[in-house]
Coordinates of C-alpha atoms and ligand atoms in Angstrom, one line a residue:
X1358 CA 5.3 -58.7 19.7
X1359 CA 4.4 -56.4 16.9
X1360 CA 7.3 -56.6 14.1
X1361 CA 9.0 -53.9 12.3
X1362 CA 7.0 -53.0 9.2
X1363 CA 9.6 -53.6 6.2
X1364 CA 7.9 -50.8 4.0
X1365 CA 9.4 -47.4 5.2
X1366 CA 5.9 -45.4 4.7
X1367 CA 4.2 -48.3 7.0
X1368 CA 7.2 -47.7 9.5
X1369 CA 6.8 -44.2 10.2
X1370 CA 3.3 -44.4 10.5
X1371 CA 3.8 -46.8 13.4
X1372 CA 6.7 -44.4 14.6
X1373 CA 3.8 -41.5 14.0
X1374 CA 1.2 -43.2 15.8
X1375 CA 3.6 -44.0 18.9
X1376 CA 4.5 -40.2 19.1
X1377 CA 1.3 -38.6 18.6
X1378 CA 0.0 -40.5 21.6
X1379 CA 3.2 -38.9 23.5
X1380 CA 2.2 -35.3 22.5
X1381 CA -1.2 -35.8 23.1
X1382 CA -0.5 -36.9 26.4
X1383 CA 1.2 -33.8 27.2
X1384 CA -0.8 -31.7 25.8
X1385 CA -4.3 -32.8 27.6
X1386 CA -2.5 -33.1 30.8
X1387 CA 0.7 -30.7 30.9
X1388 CA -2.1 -27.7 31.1
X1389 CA -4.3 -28.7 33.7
X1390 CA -1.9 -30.6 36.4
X1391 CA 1.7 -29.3 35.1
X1392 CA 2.6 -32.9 35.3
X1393 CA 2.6 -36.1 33.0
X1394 CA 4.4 -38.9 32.7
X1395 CA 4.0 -39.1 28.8
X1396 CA 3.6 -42.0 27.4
X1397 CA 5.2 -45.0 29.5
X1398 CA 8.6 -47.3 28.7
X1399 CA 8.8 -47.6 25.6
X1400 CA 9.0 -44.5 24.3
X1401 CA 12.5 -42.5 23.9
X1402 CA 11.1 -42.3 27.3
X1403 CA 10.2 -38.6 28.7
X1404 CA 12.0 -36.4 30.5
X1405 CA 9.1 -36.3 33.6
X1406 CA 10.7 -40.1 34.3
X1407 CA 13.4 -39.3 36.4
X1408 CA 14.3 -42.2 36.9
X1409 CA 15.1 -43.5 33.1
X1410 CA 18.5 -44.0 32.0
X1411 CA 18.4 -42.7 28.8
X1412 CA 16.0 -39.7 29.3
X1413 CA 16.8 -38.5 32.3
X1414 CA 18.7 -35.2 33.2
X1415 CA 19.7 -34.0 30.2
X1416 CA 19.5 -30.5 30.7
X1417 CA 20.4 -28.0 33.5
X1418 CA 17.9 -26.5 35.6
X1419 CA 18.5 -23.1 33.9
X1420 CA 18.0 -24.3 31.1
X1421 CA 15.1 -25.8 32.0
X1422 CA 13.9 -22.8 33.5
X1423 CA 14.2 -20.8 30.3
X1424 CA 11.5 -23.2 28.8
X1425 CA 7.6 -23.6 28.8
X1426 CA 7.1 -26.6 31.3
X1427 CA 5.0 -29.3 28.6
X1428 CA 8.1 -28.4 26.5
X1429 CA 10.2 -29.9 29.1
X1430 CA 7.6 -32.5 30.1
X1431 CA 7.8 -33.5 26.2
X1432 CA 11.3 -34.2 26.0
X1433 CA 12.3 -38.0 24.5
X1434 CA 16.0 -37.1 23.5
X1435 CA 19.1 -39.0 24.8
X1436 CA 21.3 -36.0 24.9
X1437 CA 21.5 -32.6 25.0
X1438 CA 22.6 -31.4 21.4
X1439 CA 22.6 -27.6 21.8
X1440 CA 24.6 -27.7 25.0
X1441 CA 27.4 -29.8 22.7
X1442 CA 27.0 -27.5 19.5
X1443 CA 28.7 -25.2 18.7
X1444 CA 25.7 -22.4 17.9
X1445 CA 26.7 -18.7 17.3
X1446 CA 23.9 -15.6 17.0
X1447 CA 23.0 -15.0 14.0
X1448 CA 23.4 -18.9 12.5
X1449 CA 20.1 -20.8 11.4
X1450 CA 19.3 -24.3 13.2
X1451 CA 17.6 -27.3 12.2
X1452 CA 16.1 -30.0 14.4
X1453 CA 15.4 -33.0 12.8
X1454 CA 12.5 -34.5 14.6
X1455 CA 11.6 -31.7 16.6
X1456 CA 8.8 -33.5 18.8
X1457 CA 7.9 -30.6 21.8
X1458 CA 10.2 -28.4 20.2
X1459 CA 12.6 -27.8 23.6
X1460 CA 15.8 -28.3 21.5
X1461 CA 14.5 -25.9 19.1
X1462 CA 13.8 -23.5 21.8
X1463 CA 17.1 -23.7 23.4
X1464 CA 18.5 -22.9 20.0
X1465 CA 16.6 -20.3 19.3
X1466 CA 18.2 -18.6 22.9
X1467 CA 21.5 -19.5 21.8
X1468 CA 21.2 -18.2 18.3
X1469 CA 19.5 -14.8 19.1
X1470 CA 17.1 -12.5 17.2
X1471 CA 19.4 -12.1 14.3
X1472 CA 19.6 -15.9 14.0
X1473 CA 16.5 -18.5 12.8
X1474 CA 15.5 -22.4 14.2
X1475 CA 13.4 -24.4 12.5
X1476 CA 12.2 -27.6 14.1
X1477 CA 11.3 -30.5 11.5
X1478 CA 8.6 -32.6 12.9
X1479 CA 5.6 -35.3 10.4
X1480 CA 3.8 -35.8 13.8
X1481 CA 0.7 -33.6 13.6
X1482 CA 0.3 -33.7 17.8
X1483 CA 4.0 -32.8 18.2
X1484 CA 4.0 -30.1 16.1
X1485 CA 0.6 -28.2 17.5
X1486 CA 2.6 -29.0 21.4
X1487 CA 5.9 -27.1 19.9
X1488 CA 4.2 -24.5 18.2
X1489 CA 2.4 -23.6 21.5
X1490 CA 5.3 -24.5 23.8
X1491 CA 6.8 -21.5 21.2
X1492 CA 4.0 -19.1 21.4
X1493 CA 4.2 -19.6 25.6
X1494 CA 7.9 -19.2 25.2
X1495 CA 7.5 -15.8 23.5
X1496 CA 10.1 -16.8 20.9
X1497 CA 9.4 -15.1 17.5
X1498 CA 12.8 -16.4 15.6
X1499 CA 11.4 -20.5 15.1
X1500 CA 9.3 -22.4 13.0
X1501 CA 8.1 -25.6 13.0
X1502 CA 7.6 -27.2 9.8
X1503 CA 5.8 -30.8 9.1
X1504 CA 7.4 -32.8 7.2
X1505 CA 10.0 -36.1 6.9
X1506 CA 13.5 -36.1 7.8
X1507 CA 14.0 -38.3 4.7
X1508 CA 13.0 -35.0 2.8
X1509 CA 13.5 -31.7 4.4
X1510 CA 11.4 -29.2 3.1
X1511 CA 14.2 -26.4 2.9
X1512 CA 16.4 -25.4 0.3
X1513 CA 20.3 -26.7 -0.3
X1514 CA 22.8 -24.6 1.6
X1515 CA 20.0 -23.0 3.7
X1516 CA 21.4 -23.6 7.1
X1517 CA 24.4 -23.5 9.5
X1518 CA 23.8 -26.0 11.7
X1519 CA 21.8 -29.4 11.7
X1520 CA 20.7 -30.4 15.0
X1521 CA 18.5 -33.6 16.2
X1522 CA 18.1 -36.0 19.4
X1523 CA 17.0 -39.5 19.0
X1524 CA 15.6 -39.4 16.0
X1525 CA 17.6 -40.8 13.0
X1526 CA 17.8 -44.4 14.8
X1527 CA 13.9 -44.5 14.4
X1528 CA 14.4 -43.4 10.5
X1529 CA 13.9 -46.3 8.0
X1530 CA 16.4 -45.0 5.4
X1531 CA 19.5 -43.5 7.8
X1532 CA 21.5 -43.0 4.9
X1533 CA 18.9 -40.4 2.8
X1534 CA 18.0 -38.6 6.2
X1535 CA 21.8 -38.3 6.2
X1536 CA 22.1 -37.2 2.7
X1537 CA 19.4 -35.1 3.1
X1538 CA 21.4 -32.9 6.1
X1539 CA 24.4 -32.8 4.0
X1540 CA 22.2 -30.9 1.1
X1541 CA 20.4 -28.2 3.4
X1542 CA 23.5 -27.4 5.4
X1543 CA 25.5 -24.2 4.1
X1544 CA 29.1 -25.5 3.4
X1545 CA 31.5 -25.4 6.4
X1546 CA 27.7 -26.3 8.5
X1547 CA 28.0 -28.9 11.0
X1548 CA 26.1 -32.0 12.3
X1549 CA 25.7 -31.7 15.5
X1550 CA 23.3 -34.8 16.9
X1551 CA 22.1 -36.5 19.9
X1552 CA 21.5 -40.8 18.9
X1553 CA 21.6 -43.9 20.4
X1554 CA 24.1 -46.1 18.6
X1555 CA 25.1 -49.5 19.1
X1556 CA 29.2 -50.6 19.2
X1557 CA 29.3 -53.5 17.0
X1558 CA 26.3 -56.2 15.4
X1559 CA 23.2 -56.2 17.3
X1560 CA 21.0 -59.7 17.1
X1561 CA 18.8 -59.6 14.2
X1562 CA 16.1 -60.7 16.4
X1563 CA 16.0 -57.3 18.1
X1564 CA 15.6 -55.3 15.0
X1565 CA 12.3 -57.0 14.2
X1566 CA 10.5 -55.8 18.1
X1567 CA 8.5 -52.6 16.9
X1568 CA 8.3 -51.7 20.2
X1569 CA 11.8 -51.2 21.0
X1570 CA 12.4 -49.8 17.7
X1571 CA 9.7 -47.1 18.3
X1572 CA 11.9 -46.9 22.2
X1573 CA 14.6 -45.7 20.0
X1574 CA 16.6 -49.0 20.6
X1575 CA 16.3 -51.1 17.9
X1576 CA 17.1 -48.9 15.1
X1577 CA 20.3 -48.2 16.7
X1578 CA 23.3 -47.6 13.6
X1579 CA 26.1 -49.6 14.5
X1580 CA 28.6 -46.8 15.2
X1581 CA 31.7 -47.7 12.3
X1582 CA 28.2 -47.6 10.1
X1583 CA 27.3 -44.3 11.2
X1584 CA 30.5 -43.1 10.1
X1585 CA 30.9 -44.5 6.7
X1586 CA 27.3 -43.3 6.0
X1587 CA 27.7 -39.6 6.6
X1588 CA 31.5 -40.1 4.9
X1589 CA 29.3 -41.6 2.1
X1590 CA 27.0 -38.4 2.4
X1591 CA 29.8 -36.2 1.9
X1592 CA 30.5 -35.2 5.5
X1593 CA 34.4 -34.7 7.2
X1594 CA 35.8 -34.4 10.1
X1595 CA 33.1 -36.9 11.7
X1596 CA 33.5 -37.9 15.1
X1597 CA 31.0 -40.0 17.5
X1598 CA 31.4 -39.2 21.5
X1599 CA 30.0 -41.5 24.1
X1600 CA 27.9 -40.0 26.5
X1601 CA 25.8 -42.6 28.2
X1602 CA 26.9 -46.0 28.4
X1603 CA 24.0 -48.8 28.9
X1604 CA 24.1 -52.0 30.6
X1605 CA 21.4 -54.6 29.3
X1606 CA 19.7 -54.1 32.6
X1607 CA 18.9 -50.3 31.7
X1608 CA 18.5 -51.3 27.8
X1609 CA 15.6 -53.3 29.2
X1610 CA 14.2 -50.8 31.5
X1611 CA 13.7 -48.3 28.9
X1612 CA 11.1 -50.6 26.8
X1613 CA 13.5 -53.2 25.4
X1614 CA 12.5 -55.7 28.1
X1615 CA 10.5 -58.2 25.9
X1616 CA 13.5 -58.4 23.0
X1617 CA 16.2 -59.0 25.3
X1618 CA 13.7 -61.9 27.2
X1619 CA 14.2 -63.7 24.4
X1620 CA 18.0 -63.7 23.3
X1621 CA 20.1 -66.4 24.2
X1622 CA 23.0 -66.2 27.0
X1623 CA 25.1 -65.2 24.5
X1624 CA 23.1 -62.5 22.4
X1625 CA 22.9 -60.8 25.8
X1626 CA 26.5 -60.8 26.6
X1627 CA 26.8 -59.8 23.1
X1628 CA 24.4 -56.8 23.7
X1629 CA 25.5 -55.7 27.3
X1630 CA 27.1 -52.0 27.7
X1631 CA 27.3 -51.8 23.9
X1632 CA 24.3 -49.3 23.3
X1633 CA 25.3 -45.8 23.8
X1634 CA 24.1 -42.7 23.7
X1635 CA 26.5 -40.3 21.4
X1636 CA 27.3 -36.9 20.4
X1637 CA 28.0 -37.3 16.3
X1638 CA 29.8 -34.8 15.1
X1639 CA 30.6 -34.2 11.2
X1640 CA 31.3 -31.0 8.7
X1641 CA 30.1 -30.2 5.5
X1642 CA 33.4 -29.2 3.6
Ligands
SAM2778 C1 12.1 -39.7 20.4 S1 11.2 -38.3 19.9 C2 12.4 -37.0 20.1 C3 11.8 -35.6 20.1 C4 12.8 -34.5 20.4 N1 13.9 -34.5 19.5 C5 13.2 -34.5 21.8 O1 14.4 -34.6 22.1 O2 12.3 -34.4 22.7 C6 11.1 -38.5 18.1 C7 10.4 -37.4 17.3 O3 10.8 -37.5 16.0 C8 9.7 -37.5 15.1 N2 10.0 -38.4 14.0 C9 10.3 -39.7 14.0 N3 10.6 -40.1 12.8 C10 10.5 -39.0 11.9 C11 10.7 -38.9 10.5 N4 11.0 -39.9 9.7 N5 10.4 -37.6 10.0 C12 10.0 -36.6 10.8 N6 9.9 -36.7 12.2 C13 10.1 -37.9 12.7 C14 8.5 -38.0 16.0 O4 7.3 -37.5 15.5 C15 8.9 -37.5 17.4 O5 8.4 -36.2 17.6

């Protein structure tokens, strides 16, 4: 088992290294076949794996139809964020962790031509699979921009909405990637985010397995910790709706399988149907 590296720089570059191999997956395969099945379990699993709990229809065929297929192919969310947000033409969007860039194109949609997306992404693979995913999708209003969620490269106030979808559990330092969406969003913007979170304390054990951290499972916030940290940030009106509940079984089956092996009886009754996926809500005042 290969353990969570404690210094954040070391942590994304695992997190990087894990993704790239996802994009570039798609991308040498999605063109010749129009079929991949990304990168195996323990990713945020793709969206070709129908039969992943997490992963697994999250978007409607129309709106899958409205996209290039790799971009679709891509996906590793555990939600659908734009169908939940509320996202008005004319308002600028920002997904945090952008990977194939098929939130960013369904925002784009919803936002029209007088409206903007940008798609934040620090994985080189992911962003060269949105941008073309973009340029296929004959979208003119996005950009995708490299960088770290822990420091968006966009001014304060700068846009509307704040979008992401399974991304902030694989952040080492939740609270600045937090702080960080409070500062870019214009006031009255919302947070409007896809994330696994975990209802209540998770055994320490499984935040050390890189793997499942990298499978978007053991960097889970507990939820009540979620809350006070965008409260912290500065955020109101903060809300966190279930929608996917996970038994251990399913935890497992998305890449998990070797951390939950080795918890006792009772971590596992601890852990069973407490990891969620969630729609987090919150306002900047
Ligand atoms: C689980 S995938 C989700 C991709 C996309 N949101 C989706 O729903 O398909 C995580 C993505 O976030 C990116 N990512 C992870 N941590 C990041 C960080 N600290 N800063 C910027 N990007 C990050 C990865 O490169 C990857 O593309």
């Amino acid at each position: 088992m290969n353990s969570v590296p404690q210094n954040d720089e070391k942590l994304r570059e695992a997190v990087r290294t894990r993704y790239a191999g996802a994009a570039l997956q798609v991308l040498g395969t999605a063109t010749t076949t129009g079929e991949t099945s990304c990168c195996g379990p323990a990713c945020c699993t793709p969206g070709a794996n129908a039969e992943n709990p997490i992963t697994s229809d999250l978007y409607t065929q129309m709106e899958l139809g409205n996209i290039p297929v790799a971009a679709a192919l891509a996906s590793l969310g555990c939600g659908n964020p734009t169908a939940l947000a509320q996202l008005l033409p004319g308002e600028k969007v920002l997904d945090l962790g952008s990977g194939g860039g098929i939130d960013v194109l369904l925002s784009a949609k919803r936002v029209g031509p007088t409206g903007f997306a940008y798609g934040l992404d620090m994985t080189d693979p992911m962003l060269e699979l949105a941008e073309k995913n973009r340029q296929e999708a004959g979208v003119e209003n996005v950009q995708f921009l490299k960088g770290i969620i822990e420091a968006i490269p966009l001014p304060d106030n700068s846009v509307n909405v704040v979008i992401s979808n399974c991304v902030i559990n694989l952040s080492a330092d939740k609270a600045q990637v937090l702080r960080e969406a409070y500062r870019v969003l214009a006031p009255g913007g919302h947070f409007a985010v896809s994330d696994i979170v975990i209802q209540g304390d998770l055994p320490p054990a499984f935040r050390q397995d890189m793997e499942s951290w990298a499978g978007c499972i053991a960097g889970a916030l507990e939820e009540q910790t979620y809350r006070s940290l965008l409260a912290a940030a500065g955020f109101v009106d903060i809300d966190v709706e279930v929608t996917r509940r996970y038994s251990l079984a399913e935890i497992a089956a998305s890449g998990a399988s070797a951390t939950i092996d080795a918890l006792s009886p009772a971590e596992r009754q601890a852990v069973d149907g407490r990891f969620v996926s969630a729609f987090v809500r919150a306002r900047k005042p």
